[in-house]
CSV table of C-alpha atoms in Angstrom, one decimal:
chain,number,residue,atom,x,y,z
A,1,MET,CA,5.6,9.8,-17.9
A,2,ALA,CA,6.0,8.4,-21.3
A,3,LYS,CA,9.9,8.7,-20.8
A,4,ALA,CA,9.9,6.6,-18.0
A,5,ALA,CA,7.5,4.3,-18.9
A,6,ARG,CA,10.3,4.1,-22.5
A,7,VAL,CA,13.1,3.4,-19.8
A,8,SER,CA,11.6,0.7,-17.8
A,9,ARG,CA,10.8,-1.0,-21.9
A,10,LEU,CA,14.4,-0.6,-22.6
A,11,LEU,CA,15.7,-1.8,-19.2
A,12,GLU,CA,13.1,-5.1,-19.3
A,13,ILE,CA,13.9,-5.4,-23.2
A,14,VAL,CA,17.8,-5.7,-22.3
A,15,SER,CA,16.5,-8.3,-19.5
A,16,LEU,CA,14.4,-10.2,-22.1
A,17,LEU,CA,16.9,-10.5,-25.2
A,18,GLN,CA,19.6,-11.7,-21.9
A,19,SER,CA,17.8,-14.9,-21.3
A,20,GLY,CA,18.4,-16.6,-24.8
A,21,THR,CA,15.5,-17.0,-25.6
A,22,GLY,CA,15.1,-15.4,-29.4
A,23,TRP,CA,12.1,-12.4,-29.4
A,24,THR,CA,11.1,-11.1,-32.8
A,25,ALA,CA,10.1,-7.4,-33.1
A,26,GLN,CA,6.3,-8.8,-33.0
A,27,ALA,CA,6.9,-11.0,-30.1
A,28,LEU,CA,8.4,-7.5,-27.9
A,29,ALA,CA,5.2,-5.5,-29.7
A,30,ALA,CA,2.8,-7.7,-28.5
A,31,ARG,CA,4.4,-7.9,-25.3
A,32,PHE,CA,5.2,-4.4,-24.5
A,33,GLY,CA,1.5,-3.4,-26.3
A,34,VAL,CA,3.3,-1.1,-28.4
A,35,SER,CA,4.2,-1.0,-32.6
A,36,PRO,CA,6.7,-3.3,-34.2
A,37,THR,CA,8.2,0.3,-35.2
A,38,ARG,CA,8.7,1.2,-32.1
A,39,VAL,CA,10.4,-1.8,-31.1
A,40,PHE,CA,13.0,-1.2,-33.7
A,41,HIS,CA,13.9,2.4,-32.2
A,42,ASP,CA,14.1,0.6,-28.9
A,43,ILE,CA,16.9,-1.6,-30.3
A,44,ARG,CA,18.0,1.5,-32.4
A,45,ALA,CA,18.6,3.5,-28.9
A,46,LEU,CA,20.1,0.4,-26.9
A,47,ARG,CA,22.5,-0.2,-30.0
A,48,GLY,CA,23.4,3.6,-30.2
A,49,ALA,CA,23.9,3.1,-26.0
A,50,GLY,CA,26.4,0.6,-26.4
A,51,VAL,CA,24.4,-2.9,-25.7
A,52,PRO,CA,25.4,-5.1,-28.6
A,53,VAL,CA,21.8,-6.5,-29.7
A,54,ARG,CA,22.2,-9.0,-32.2
A,55,ARG,CA,19.7,-10.0,-34.9
A,56,SER,CA,19.4,-13.4,-35.7
A,57,ARG,CA,16.7,-16.1,-37.6
A,58,HIS,CA,15.3,-16.7,-34.3
A,59,GLY,CA,15.0,-13.1,-33.2
A,60,TYR,CA,16.9,-10.4,-31.3
A,61,GLY,CA,19.1,-11.6,-28.3
A,62,ILE,CA,22.2,-10.3,-26.4
A,63,ASP,CA,25.9,-11.9,-25.6
A,64,PRO,CA,25.3,-14.1,-22.2
A,65,SER,CA,29.2,-12.0,-21.8
A,66,PHE,CA,27.1,-8.7,-21.6
A,67,PHE,CA,26.3,-7.4,-18.2
A,68,LEU,CA,26.0,-3.8,-16.5
A,69,PRO,CA,28.9,-3.1,-14.4
A,70,SER,CA,28.4,-3.8,-11.3
A,71,VAL,CA,27.6,-1.4,-8.1
A,72,ARG,CA,28.4,-2.1,-4.4
A,73,LEU,CA,25.8,-1.0,-2.2
A,74,THR,CA,26.0,-1.0,1.1
A,75,PRO,CA,23.1,-2.7,3.4
A,76,GLN,CA,20.9,0.6,4.5
A,77,GLU,CA,21.5,1.7,0.7
A,78,LEU,CA,19.9,-1.3,-0.8
A,79,LEU,CA,17.5,-1.4,1.6
A,80,LEU,CA,16.2,2.6,1.0
A,81,LEU,CA,16.6,1.3,-2.8
A,82,LEU,CA,13.6,-1.3,-1.8
A,83,PHE,CA,12.0,1.1,0.4
A,84,PRO,CA,12.3,4.6,-0.5
A,85,ALA,CA,13.1,7.2,2.2
A,86,GLU,CA,10.4,9.5,1.1
A,87,VAL,CA,8.4,6.0,2.9
A,88,PHE,CA,10.2,7.0,5.9
A,89,ALA,CA,10.0,9.3,8.3
A,90,GLY,CA,12.8,11.5,6.6
A,91,ALA,CA,15.9,11.0,8.4
A,92,GLU,CA,18.7,12.9,7.1
A,93,SER,CA,21.3,10.0,7.5
A,94,ASP,CA,18.3,8.2,5.6
A,95,ALA,CA,18.6,10.9,2.7
A,96,VAL,CA,21.5,11.2,2.8
A,97,ALA,CA,22.0,7.0,1.8
A,98,LEU,CA,19.1,7.5,-0.9
A,99,ARG,CA,21.6,10.3,-2.2
A,100,ALA,CA,24.3,7.6,-2.6
A,101,ALA,CA,22.9,4.8,-3.4
A,102,ARG,CA,21.4,6.9,-6.6
A,103,SER,CA,24.6,8.1,-7.6
A,104,LYS,CA,25.9,5.1,-7.9
A,105,LEU,CA,23.4,3.7,-10.2
A,106,LEU,CA,23.3,6.6,-12.7
A,107,VAL,CA,27.0,6.3,-13.0
A,108,CYS,CA,26.3,2.8,-14.7
A,109,LEU,CA,23.1,3.6,-17.1
A,110,PRO,CA,24.1,4.1,-20.3
A,111,GLU,CA,24.6,8.5,-21.2
A,112,PRO,CA,20.9,8.4,-23.6
A,113,LEU,CA,19.4,6.5,-20.3
A,114,ARG,CA,21.5,8.4,-17.8
A,115,ALA,CA,19.8,11.8,-19.0
A,116,THR,CA,16.7,10.8,-18.8
A,117,ALA,CA,16.8,8.8,-15.4
A,118,GLN,CA,17.8,12.5,-13.3
A,119,GLU,CA,15.4,14.6,-15.4
A,120,LEU,CA,13.1,11.7,-13.8
A,121,LEU,CA,14.4,12.3,-10.7
A,122,ALA,CA,14.4,15.7,-10.6
A,123,ARG,CA,10.8,16.2,-11.7
A,124,THR,CA,9.5,13.2,-9.7
A,125,SER,CA,8.2,14.0,-5.9
A,126,VAL,CA,6.8,11.2,-3.6
A,127,ARG,CA,5.8,12.2,0.1
A,128,LEU,CA,3.6,9.8,2.1
A,129,PRO,CA,1.9,11.0,5.2
A,130,THR,CA,4.0,9.4,8.1
A,131,GLY,CA,1.4,10.1,11.0
A,132,GLY,CA,3.5,11.7,13.3
A,133,VAL,CA,6.7,9.4,13.3
A,134,ASP,CA,10.0,10.1,15.4
A,135,ALA,CA,12.6,9.4,13.0
A,136,ARG,CA,14.2,8.1,15.4
A,137,VAL,CA,11.9,5.7,16.8
A,138,LEU,CA,11.2,4.3,13.3
A,139,ALA,CA,14.5,3.8,12.8
A,140,GLU,CA,14.9,1.5,16.0
A,141,VAL,CA,11.8,-0.6,15.0
A,142,ARG,CA,13.9,-0.6,12.1
A,143,ALA,CA,16.2,-2.1,12.9
A,144,ALA,CA,15.0,-4.4,15.5
A,145,VAL,CA,13.1,-5.9,12.9
A,146,ALA,CA,15.8,-5.9,10.8
A,147,GLU,CA,18.3,-7.6,13.5
A,148,ARG,CA,15.7,-10.0,15.8
A,149,ARG,CA,16.2,-8.1,18.6
A,150,ARG,CA,14.0,-8.3,21.5
A,151,VAL,CA,13.0,-4.4,23.2
A,152,ALA,CA,11.4,-2.4,25.1
A,153,ILE,CA,8.8,0.2,24.2
A,154,THR,CA,7.1,2.9,26.0
A,155,TYR,CA,3.3,2.7,24.1
A,156,THR,CA,0.5,4.9,24.5
A,157,SER,CA,-2.8,2.6,22.9
A,158,ALA,CA,-5.7,4.8,22.3
A,159,ARG,CA,-7.8,3.0,25.6
A,160,THR,CA,-4.7,2.9,27.7
A,161,ALA,CA,-2.1,4.7,29.6
A,162,ARG,CA,1.3,4.6,29.0
A,163,ARG,CA,3.3,1.5,29.8
A,164,ARG,CA,6.4,-0.5,29.2
A,165,LEU,CA,6.2,-3.4,27.0
A,166,GLU,CA,9.0,-5.8,25.5
A,167,VAL,CA,8.1,-6.8,22.4
A,168,HIS,CA,9.8,-9.3,19.9
A,169,PRO,CA,9.2,-7.2,16.5
A,170,TYR,CA,8.3,-9.2,13.6
A,171,GLY,CA,7.6,-7.1,11.1
A,172,LEU,CA,6.6,-3.1,9.8
A,173,ALA,CA,3.2,-2.6,8.1
A,174,TYR,CA,2.2,0.8,6.3
A,175,ARG,CA,-1.5,1.1,6.3
A,176,LYS,CA,-3.8,4.1,6.9
A,177,HIS,CA,-1.4,6.8,6.4
A,178,ALA,CA,0.6,5.2,9.3
A,179,TRP,CA,3.4,2.7,10.6
A,180,TYR,CA,2.6,-0.3,12.3
A,181,LEU,CA,4.6,-2.6,14.3
A,182,VAL,CA,3.4,-5.7,14.4
A,183,ALA,CA,5.2,-7.9,17.2
A,184,HIS,CA,5.0,-10.4,20.0
A,185,SER,CA,4.0,-9.1,23.1
A,186,LEU,CA,5.4,-11.0,25.7
A,187,ALA,CA,3.2,-9.3,28.2
A,188,HIS,CA,-0.3,-10.7,26.3
A,189,GLY,CA,1.5,-13.5,25.0
A,190,GLU,CA,0.4,-12.5,21.5
A,191,VAL,CA,0.7,-11.1,18.2
A,192,ARG,CA,-0.2,-7.4,18.3
A,193,LYS,CA,-0.4,-4.3,16.1
A,194,PHE,CA,1.3,-1.2,17.6
A,195,ARG,CA,1.1,2.2,15.9
A,196,VAL,CA,4.8,3.7,15.8
A,197,SER,CA,3.5,7.0,16.2
A,198,ARG,CA,2.5,6.4,19.7
A,199,ILE,CA,5.9,5.0,20.7
A,200,ALA,CA,7.7,7.4,22.8
A,201,ALA,CA,11.3,5.4,23.0
A,202,VAL,CA,12.8,2.3,21.9
A,203,GLU,CA,15.4,0.5,24.4
A,204,ARG,CA,17.2,-2.4,23.4
A,205,THR,CA,17.6,-5.6,25.6
A,206,GLY,CA,20.8,-7.1,24.3
A,207,LEU,CA,18.3,-10.4,24.0
A,208,HIS,CA,17.3,-11.2,20.5
A,209,PHE,CA,14.6,-13.9,18.9
A,210,THR,CA,13.7,-16.2,16.3
A,211,VAL,CA,10.5,-15.4,13.8
A,212,PRO,CA,8.2,-18.2,13.9
A,213,GLN,CA,8.4,-20.4,10.7
A,214,ASP,CA,5.0,-20.1,10.0
A,215,PHE,CA,4.8,-16.4,10.5
A,216,SER,CA,3.6,-13.9,7.7
A,217,LEU,CA,3.2,-10.3,7.7
A,218,GLU,CA,0.9,-10.5,4.8
A,219,ASP,CA,-1.4,-13.3,7.0
A,220,VAL,CA,-1.5,-10.8,9.8
A,221,PHE,CA,-3.5,-8.2,7.7
A,222,ALA,CA,-5.5,-10.6,5.6
A,223,GLY,CA,-9.3,-9.7,5.0
A,224,SER,CA,-8.4,-6.2,7.5
A,225,TRP,CA,-10.5,-3.1,6.4
A,226,TYR,CA,-6.9,-1.3,7.2
A,227,VAL,CA,-5.2,-2.9,10.2
A,228,PHE,CA,-7.3,-4.4,12.7
A,229,GLY,CA,-9.1,-8.0,12.2
A,230,GLY,CA,-11.8,-9.4,13.9
A,231,GLU,CA,-14.6,-12.3,13.0
A,232,PRO,CA,-15.1,-11.8,8.6
A,233,GLN,CA,-18.7,-10.4,7.9
A,234,GLU,CA,-20.6,-9.3,4.4
A,235,ILE,CA,-21.8,-6.2,4.4
A,236,GLY,CA,-23.9,-3.9,1.4
A,237,VAL,CA,-24.0,-0.4,1.1
A,238,ARG,CA,-25.9,2.1,-1.1
A,239,LEU,CA,-23.8,4.9,-2.6
A,240,SER,CA,-24.3,7.9,-4.5
A,241,PRO,CA,-22.9,8.5,-8.2
A,242,ARG,CA,-20.7,10.8,-6.7
A,243,VAL,CA,-19.4,8.5,-3.9
A,244,ALA,CA,-19.1,5.6,-6.2
A,245,ARG,CA,-16.9,7.4,-8.6
A,246,LEU,CA,-14.2,8.3,-5.1
A,247,VAL,CA,-14.8,4.3,-4.0
A,248,ALA,CA,-13.9,3.0,-7.6
A,249,GLU,CA,-10.7,5.5,-7.7
A,250,ARG,CA,-9.1,4.2,-4.8
A,251,VAL,CA,-7.3,1.4,-3.9
A,252,ALA,CA,-9.5,-1.9,-4.3
A,253,HIS,CA,-9.9,-4.0,-0.9
A,254,PRO,CA,-9.8,-7.8,-1.8
A,255,GLY,CA,-13.3,-9.0,-2.8
A,256,GLU,CA,-15.6,-5.9,-2.9
A,257,ARG,CA,-18.6,-5.6,-5.5
A,258,LEU,CA,-19.3,-2.7,-7.2
A,259,HIS,CA,-22.9,-3.0,-8.8
A,260,VAL,CA,-24.8,0.2,-10.7
A,261,LEU,CA,-28.5,-0.1,-9.7
A,262,ASP,CA,-31.2,1.4,-12.0
A,263,ASP,CA,-32.0,4.2,-10.5
A,264,GLY,CA,-28.0,5.4,-10.5
A,265,TRP,CA,-26.8,4.3,-7.1
A,266,THR,CA,-24.4,2.1,-6.8
A,267,PHE,CA,-24.8,-1.2,-4.2
A,268,TYR,CA,-21.3,-1.5,-2.8
A,269,THR,CA,-20.3,-5.1,-1.2
A,270,ALA,CA,-17.8,-6.4,0.3
A,271,ARG,CA,-16.7,-9.1,3.4
A,272,VAL,CA,-14.8,-7.3,5.9
A,273,ARG,CA,-13.2,-8.1,9.6
A,274,ASN,CA,-13.7,-5.3,11.6
A,275,LEU,CA,-17.0,-2.6,11.5
A,276,ASP,CA,-15.5,0.5,13.9
A,277,GLU,CA,-12.7,1.1,10.8
A,278,VAL,CA,-15.7,1.0,7.9
A,279,ALA,CA,-18.2,3.1,10.1
A,280,TRP,CA,-15.4,5.6,10.2
A,281,TRP,CA,-15.1,5.1,6.8
A,282,LEU,CA,-18.4,5.9,5.9
A,283,VAL,CA,-20.3,8.6,8.1
A,284,GLN,CA,-17.2,10.8,5.7
A,285,TYR,CA,-19.6,11.0,3.0
A,286,GLY,CA,-22.8,11.3,4.9
A,287,GLY,CA,-25.7,10.7,3.2
A,288,GLU,CA,-24.4,9.7,0.3
A,289,ALA,CA,-24.0,6.7,1.8
A,290,VAL,CA,-26.2,4.5,3.3
A,291,VAL,CA,-25.6,1.1,4.9
A,292,ALA,CA,-28.2,-1.7,4.3
A,293,TYR,CA,-26.6,-4.5,6.1
A,294,PRO,CA,-25.5,-5.8,8.4
A,295,PRO,CA,-27.3,-3.9,11.3
A,296,ALA,CA,-24.5,-3.6,13.4
A,297,LEU,CA,-23.0,-1.4,11.1
A,298,ARG,CA,-25.9,0.0,10.3
A,299,GLN,CA,-25.8,1.6,14.0
A,300,LYS,CA,-22.1,2.4,14.0
A,301,VAL,CA,-23.0,5.0,11.4
A,302,ILE,CA,-25.9,6.2,13.0
A,303,SER,CA,-23.7,6.8,16.4
A,304,LEU,CA,-20.8,8.6,15.3
A,305,ALA,CA,-23.6,10.8,12.9
A,306,GLU,CA,-25.7,11.3,16.4
A,307,GLY,CA,-22.5,12.2,18.4
A,308,VAL,CA,-21.7,14.9,15.3
A,309,LEU,CA,-25.0,16.3,15.3
A,310,ARG,CA,-24.8,17.1,19.1
A,311,ALA,CA,-21.6,18.0,19.1
A,312,HIS,CA,-22.4,20.9,17.1
A,313,GLY,CA,-25.4,21.4,19.0
A,314,VAL,CA,-28.1,20.1,16.9
A,315,PRO,CA,-29.9,17.5,18.7
A,316,GLY,CA,-32.7,16.2,17.8
A,317,LEU,CA,-31.9,17.1,14.3
A,318,GLU,CA,-33.7,14.5,11.6
A,319,ALA,CA,-32.3,13.8,8.3
A,320,PRO,CA,-33.7,14.6,5.1
A,321,ARG,CA,-35.0,11.6,3.0
A,322,PRO,CA,-34.2,9.3,1.3
A,323,TYR,CA,-31.7,8.4,4.5
A,324,ARG,CA,-33.7,9.0,7.3
A,325,GLN,CA,-34.2,5.2,8.0
A,326,ALA,CA,-31.5,2.8,5.3
A,327,GLY,CA,-33.1,-0.6,6.1
A,328,ALA,CA,-36.9,1.2,4.0
A,329,ASP,CA,-35.5,2.4,1.6
A,330,VAL,CA,-32.8,0.9,-0.1
A,331,MET,CA,-34.2,-2.8,0.7
A,332,PRO,CA,-35.6,-5.0,0.4
A,333,LEU,CA,-33.1,-5.6,-3.0
A,334,VAL,CA,-33.6,-8.6,-5.6
A,335,GLY,CA,-32.3,-12.4,-4.3
A,336,GLU,CA,-31.5,-10.3,-0.8
A,337,SER,CA,-32.8,-12.6,1.9
A,338,ALA,CA,-34.5,-11.5,4.9
A,339,GLU,CA,-32.4,-12.8,7.4
A,340,ARG,CA,-29.0,-10.8,5.9
A,341,ARG,CA,-31.3,-7.3,5.9
A,342,GLY,CA,-32.1,-7.7,9.5
């Protein structure tokens, strides 16, 4: 990845030097966290690639008239550069467009950078789980979002039978290994999230819609653990040293905190909007994640664990200490009120 970091640094140096503000070697070194000697090598590489880097008493700069060659990209090519094809369902048309866009960009790079970029492309692979999404369905949903078309989706939720719903597709979001369509459902009269893998078909209605000015995709998911919302509430969980390391490595949720305790375990706190999602997350860690509060979350985890035991033919199996009674074993905590402990 050292080559990738250098390519990124070289391109940013070009952008900075074109800004018209003089940059000294020391200033560039501080900016990128490298030595001035490394900056001198970078400047030499840029000059060798044909970039007219000049030095004055104010520092380094590039003639404002110098530009990389313009690139004419189709809308599909541009979309796939912003959101790589690997993130989508892998439709062949997307793969072809992505290869075409990459080729157009590569020919614009100076030879040293082009060779490095081609090597990185050959040695880098990204393939995210798509959650069983039909490539054609995802393509239709993407088009409906981009063109603001009202569509009718054939949808099967986790609790209801298949039904046909007309929706205004506002946006797409990727959460927890799955794509979700955020859309205004005419049948429900509100904005809802639809898992794209549960959409069997998308029909065009020939109608269009206007996205509300105050709509924000980030606001829809604000405070969500993964996908679903609800009233915000605080949770507290004791984590074993092993699980604490795993939790620290994953993508952080806003406002979460990890505090190492005297016994080596870690106390985890966060504000969440859906306890069901958190319970499913915690139960995978078994006795190495012990809920302190709220009681509702503790009960959800217990219910899930009991269901697993019953399904495996071991009814009445009593968990060993210190996981038998989470409340008695992990509390009281310093500074914690009796009301919050439940």
